[in-house]
CSV table of C-alpha atoms in Angstrom, one decimal:
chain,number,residue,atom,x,y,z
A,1,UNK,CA,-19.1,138.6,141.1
A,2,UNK,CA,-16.2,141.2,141.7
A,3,UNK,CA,-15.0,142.5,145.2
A,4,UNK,CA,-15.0,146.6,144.8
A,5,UNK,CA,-13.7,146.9,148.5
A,6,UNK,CA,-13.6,144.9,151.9
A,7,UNK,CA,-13.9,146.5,155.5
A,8,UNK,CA,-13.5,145.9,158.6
A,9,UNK,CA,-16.7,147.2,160.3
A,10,UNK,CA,-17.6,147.1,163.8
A,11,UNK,CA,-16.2,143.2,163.8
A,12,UNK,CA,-18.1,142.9,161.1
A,13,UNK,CA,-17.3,143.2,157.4
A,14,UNK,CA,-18.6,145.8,155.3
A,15,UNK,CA,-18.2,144.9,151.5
A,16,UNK,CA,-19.0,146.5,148.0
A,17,UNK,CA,-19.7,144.0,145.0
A,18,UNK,CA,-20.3,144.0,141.5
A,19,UNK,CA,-21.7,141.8,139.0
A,20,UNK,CA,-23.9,141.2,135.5
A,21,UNK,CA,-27.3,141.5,136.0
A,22,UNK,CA,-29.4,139.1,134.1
A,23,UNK,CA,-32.6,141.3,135.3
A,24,UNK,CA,-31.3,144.7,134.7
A,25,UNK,CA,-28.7,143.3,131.5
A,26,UNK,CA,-26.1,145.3,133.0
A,27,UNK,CA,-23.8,145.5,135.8
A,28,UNK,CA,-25.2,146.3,138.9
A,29,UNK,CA,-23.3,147.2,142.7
A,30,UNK,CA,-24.4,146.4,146.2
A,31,UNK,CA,-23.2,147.1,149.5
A,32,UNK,CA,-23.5,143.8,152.0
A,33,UNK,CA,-22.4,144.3,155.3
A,34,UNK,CA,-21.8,141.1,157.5
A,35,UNK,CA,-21.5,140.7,161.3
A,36,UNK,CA,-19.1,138.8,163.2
A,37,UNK,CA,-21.3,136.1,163.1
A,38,UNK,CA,-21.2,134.6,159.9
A,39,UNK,CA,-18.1,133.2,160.5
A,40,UNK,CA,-19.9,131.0,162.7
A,41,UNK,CA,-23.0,130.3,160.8
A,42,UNK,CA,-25.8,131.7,158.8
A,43,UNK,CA,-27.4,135.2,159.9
A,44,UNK,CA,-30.9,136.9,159.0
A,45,UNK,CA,-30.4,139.5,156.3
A,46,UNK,CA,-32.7,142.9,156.6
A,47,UNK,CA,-32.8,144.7,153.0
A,48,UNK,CA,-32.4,148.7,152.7
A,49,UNK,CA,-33.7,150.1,149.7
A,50,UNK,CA,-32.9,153.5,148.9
A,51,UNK,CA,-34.2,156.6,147.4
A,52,UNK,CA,-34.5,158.8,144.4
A,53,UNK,CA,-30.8,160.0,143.5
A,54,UNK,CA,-29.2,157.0,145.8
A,55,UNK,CA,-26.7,154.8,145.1
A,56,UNK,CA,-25.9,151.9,147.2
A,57,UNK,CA,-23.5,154.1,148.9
A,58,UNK,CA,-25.7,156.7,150.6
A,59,UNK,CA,-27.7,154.5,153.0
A,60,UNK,CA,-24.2,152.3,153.8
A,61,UNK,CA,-22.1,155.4,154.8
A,62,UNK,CA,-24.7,158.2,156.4
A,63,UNK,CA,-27.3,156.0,158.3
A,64,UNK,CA,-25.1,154.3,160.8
A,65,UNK,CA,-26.6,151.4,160.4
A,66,UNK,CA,-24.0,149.0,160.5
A,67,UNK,CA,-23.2,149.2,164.0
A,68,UNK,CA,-26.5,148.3,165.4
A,69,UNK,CA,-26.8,145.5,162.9
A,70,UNK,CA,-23.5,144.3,164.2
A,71,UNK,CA,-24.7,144.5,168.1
A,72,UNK,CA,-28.3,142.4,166.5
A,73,UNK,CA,-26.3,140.2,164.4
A,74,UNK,CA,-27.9,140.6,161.5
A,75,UNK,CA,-26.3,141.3,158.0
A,76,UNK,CA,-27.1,144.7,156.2
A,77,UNK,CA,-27.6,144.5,151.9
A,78,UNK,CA,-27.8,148.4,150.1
A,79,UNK,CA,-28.9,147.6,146.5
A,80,UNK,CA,-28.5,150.1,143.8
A,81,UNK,CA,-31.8,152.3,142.7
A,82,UNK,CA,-31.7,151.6,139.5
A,83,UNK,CA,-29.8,150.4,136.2
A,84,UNK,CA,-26.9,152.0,135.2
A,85,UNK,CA,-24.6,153.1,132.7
A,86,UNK,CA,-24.1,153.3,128.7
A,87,UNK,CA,-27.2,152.7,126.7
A,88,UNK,CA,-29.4,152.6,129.9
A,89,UNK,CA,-32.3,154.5,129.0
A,90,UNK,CA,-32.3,157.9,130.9
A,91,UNK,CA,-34.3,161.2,131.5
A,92,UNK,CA,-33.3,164.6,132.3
A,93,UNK,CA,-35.2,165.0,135.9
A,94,UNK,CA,-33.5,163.4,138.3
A,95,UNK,CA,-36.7,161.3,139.2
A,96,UNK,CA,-37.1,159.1,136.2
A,97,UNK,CA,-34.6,157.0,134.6
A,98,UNK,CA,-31.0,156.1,136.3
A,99,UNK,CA,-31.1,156.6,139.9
A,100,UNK,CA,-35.1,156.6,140.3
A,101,UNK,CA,-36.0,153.1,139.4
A,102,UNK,CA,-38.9,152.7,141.5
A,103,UNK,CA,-38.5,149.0,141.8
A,104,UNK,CA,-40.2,148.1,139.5
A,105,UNK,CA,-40.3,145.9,136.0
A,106,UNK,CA,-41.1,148.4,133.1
A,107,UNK,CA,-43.2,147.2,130.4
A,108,UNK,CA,-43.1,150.4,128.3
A,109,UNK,CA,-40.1,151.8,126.1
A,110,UNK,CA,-36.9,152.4,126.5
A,111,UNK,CA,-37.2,151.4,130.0
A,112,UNK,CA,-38.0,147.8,129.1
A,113,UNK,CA,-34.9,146.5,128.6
A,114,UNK,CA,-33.3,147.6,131.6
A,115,UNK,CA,-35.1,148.7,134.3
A,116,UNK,CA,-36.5,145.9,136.2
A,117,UNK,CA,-35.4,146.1,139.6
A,118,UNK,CA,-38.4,144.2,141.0
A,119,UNK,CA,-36.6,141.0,139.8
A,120,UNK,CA,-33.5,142.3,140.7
A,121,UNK,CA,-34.5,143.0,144.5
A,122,UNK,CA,-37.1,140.2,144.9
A,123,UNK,CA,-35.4,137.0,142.9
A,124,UNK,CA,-31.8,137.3,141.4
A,125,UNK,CA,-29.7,139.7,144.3
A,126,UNK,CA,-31.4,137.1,147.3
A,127,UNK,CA,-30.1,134.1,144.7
A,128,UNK,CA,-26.6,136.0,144.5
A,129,UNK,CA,-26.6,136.4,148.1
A,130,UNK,CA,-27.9,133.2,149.2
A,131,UNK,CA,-25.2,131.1,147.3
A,132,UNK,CA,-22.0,133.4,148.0
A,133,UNK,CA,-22.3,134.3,151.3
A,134,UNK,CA,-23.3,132.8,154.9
A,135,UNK,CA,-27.2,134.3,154.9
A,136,UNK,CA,-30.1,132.7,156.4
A,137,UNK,CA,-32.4,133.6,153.3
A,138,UNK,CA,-35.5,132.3,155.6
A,139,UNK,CA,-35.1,135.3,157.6
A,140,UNK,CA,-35.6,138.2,155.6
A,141,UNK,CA,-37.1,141.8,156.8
A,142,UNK,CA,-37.0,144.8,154.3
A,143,UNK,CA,-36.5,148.5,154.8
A,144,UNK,CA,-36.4,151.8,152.7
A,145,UNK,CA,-36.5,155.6,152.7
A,146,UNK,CA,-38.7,157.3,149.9
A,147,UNK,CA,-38.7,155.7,147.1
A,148,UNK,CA,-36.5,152.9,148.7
A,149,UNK,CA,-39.9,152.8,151.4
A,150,UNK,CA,-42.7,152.5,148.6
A,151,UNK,CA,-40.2,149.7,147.4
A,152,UNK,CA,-39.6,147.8,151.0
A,153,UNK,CA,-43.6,148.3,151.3
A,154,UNK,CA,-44.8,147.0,148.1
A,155,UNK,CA,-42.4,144.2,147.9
A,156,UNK,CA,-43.5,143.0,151.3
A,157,UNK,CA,-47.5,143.1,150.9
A,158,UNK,CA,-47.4,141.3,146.7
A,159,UNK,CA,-44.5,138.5,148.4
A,160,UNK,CA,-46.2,137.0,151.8
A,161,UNK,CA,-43.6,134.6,153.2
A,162,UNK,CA,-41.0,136.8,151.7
A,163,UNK,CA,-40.6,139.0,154.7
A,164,UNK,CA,-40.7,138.9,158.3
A,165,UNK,CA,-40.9,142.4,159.0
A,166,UNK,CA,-41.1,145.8,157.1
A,167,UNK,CA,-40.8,149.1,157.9
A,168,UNK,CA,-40.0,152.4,156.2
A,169,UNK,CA,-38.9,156.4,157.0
A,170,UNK,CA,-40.8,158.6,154.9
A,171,UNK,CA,-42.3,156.2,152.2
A,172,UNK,CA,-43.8,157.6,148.8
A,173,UNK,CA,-47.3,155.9,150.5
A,174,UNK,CA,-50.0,156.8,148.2
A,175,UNK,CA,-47.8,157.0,144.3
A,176,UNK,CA,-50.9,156.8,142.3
A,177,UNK,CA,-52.7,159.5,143.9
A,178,UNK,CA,-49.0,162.0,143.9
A,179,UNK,CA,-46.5,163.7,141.4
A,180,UNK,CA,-43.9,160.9,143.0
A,181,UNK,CA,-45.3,158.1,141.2
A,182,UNK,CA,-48.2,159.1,138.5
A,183,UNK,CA,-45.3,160.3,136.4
A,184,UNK,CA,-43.1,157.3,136.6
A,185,UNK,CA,-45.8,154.6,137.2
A,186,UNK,CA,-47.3,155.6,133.8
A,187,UNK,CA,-43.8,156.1,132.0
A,188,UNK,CA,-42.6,152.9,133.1
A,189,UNK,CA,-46.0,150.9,133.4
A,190,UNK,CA,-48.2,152.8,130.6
A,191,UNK,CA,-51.3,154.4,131.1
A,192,UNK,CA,-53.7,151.5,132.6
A,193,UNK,CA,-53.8,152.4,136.4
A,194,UNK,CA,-55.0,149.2,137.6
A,195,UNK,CA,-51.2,148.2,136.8
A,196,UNK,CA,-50.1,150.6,139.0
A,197,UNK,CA,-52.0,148.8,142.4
A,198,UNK,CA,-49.3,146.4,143.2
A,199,UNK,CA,-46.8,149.4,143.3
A,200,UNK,CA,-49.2,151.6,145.7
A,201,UNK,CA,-48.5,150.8,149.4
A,202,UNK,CA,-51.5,152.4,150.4
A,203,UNK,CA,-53.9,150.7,148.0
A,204,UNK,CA,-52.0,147.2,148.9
A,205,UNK,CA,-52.3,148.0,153.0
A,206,UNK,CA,-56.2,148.6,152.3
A,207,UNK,CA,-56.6,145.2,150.1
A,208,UNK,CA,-54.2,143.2,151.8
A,209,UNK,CA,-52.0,144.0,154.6
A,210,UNK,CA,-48.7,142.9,155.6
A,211,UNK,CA,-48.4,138.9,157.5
A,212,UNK,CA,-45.9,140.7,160.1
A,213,UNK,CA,-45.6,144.0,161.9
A,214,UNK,CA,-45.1,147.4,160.5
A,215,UNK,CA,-43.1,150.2,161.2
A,216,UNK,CA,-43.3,153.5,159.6
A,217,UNK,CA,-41.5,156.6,160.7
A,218,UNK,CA,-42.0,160.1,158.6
A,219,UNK,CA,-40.7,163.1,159.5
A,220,UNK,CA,-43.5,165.6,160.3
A,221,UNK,CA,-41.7,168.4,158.7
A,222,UNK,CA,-40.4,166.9,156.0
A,223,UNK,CA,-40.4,169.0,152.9
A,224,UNK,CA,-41.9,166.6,150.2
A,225,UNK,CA,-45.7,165.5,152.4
A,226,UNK,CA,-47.6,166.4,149.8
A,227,UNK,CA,-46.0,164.2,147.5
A,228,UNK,CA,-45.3,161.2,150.0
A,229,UNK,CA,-48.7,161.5,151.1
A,230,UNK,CA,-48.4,159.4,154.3
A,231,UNK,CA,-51.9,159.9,155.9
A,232,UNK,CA,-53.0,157.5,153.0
A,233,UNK,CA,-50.9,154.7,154.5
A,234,UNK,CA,-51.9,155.6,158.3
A,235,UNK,CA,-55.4,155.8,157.1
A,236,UNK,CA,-55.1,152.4,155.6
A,237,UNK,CA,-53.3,150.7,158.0
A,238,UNK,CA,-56.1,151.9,160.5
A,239,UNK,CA,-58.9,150.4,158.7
A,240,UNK,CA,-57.1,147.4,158.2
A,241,UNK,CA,-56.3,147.0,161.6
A,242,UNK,CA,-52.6,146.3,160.9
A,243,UNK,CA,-49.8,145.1,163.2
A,244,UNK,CA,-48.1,147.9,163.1
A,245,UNK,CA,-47.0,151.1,164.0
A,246,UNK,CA,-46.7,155.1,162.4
A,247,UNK,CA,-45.3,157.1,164.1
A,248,UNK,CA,-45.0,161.1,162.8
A,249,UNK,CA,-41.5,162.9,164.3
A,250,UNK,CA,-42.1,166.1,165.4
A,251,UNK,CA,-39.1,168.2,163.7
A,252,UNK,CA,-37.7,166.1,161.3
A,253,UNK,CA,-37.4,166.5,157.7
A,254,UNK,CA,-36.7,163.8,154.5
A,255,UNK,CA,-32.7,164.0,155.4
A,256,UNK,CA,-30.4,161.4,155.8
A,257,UNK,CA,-30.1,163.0,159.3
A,258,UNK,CA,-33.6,162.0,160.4
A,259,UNK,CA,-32.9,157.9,158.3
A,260,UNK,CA,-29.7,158.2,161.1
A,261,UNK,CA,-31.6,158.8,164.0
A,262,UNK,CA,-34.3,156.5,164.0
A,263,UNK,CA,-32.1,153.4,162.5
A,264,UNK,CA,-31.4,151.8,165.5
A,265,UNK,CA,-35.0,151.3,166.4
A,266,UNK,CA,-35.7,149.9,162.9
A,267,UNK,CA,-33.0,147.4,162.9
A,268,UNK,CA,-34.1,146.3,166.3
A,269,UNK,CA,-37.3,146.1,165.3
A,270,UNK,CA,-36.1,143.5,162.1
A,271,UNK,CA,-33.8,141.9,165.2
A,272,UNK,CA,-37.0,140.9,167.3
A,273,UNK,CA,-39.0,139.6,164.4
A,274,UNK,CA,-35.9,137.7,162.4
A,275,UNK,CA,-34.3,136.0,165.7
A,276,UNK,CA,-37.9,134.9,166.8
């Protein structure tokens, strides 16, 4: 593992780090921000997965969430979206291929070989993490916006345990049933649908819920509804009487500007369930 950059963040430290990826077969950067506190001893980790287009840098420098990590005492990790770089299969639209990896593990070409961020995000980062840093790794909550949502969501319901708490702004809710997800769940799953259930949040809320509470923020004027479809998700989450709550924001769009102004209630709402 390399150190990209150290920082001194709200007492904290916020770092960037690289390594080789045995899941992805290439080298893959995160952002990891750590309170004060882990110079004291181990501290809960909430995970923020990120969008189509993303990077690990967007969420770490525009949602401010650092500093109320910092007052909660939790640490902060920002994977990557995807696989990168030379002879990492790739597609002209900007959501399919690098930057869109929709956290999953491909089992179709020429994704295969690369793009199986589902093991990244689930089993080798939290390994990384867990034996080079001071994390508590059994107190894990998971976030996301978008894509990064459908991600935080799916991951959470197909690994009980896993998580504490989820919670996501604007998730791609309902991706086998919209544009955002029929196209990339058959490019990088193949054609069988019922492959495609474990990466639907709102067919996984319906069958089996989350163990923990829910929070789901969307933006009621956001400009991509019809493809996030989130009255799937509230629908489901209804019927299934889930611990939870979705909450539409009159005003807000799919912006890093509306991620920014609800993160402070989302990281308390990790704080409550990972210090309990």
């Amino acid at each position: 593992m390399k150190t990209v950059s150290e920082n001194t963040c709200f007492g904290g430290t916020q770092g960037v780090y690289s390594h080789d990826s045995t899941a992805t077969g290439t080298e893959m950067t995160f952002g990891l921000f750590l309170p004060e506190e882990t110079k004291d001893g181990p501290v809960p980790i909430l995970w923020y997965l990120s969008g189509l287009t993303c990077t690990h840098e967007n969420a770490m420098t525009k949602a401010g969430a650092q500093a109320w990590a910092a007052e909660q005492g939790i640490a902060i990790c920002f994977p990557d979206t995807s696989p990168r770089g030379e002879g990492v299969a790739n597609d002209d639209a900007y959501d399919l291929g690098q930057g869109a990896g929709f956290y999953v593990n491909a089992t179709q070409d020429p994704w295969t070989p690369h793009f199986n961020m589902w093991d990244y995000v689930a089993e080798e980062l939290p390994a990384l993490l867990g034996e080079n840093f001071n994390i508590d790794m059994d107190r894990q909550g998971i976030t996301g916006h978008s894509m990064g949502g459908h991600g935080a969501l799916t991951l959470a319901m197909n690994l009980p345990g896993r998580y504490r708490s989820v919670s996501a702004f604007s998730p791609i809710a309902n991706p086998s049933q919209s544009d955002w997800g029929r196209k990339q769940l058959s490019a990088y799953l193949g054609d069988d649908e019922t492959s495609w259930a474990k990466h639907d949040a709102s067919l996984l809320m319906a069958d089996k819920g989350f163990d923990g509470p829910v929070l789901i923020d969307q933006g009621a004027d956001d400009q991509f509804l019809d493809l996030l479809k989130p009255e799937a998700l509230a629908q489901a989450m209804a019927a299934k009487r889930q611990d939870g709550i979705f909450r539409m924001q009159k005003g807000y769009d799919h912006s890093y500007f509306f991620v920014a102004s609800f993160m402070e209630d989302h990281v308390n709402f990790h704080a409550e369930a990972l210090w309990a």
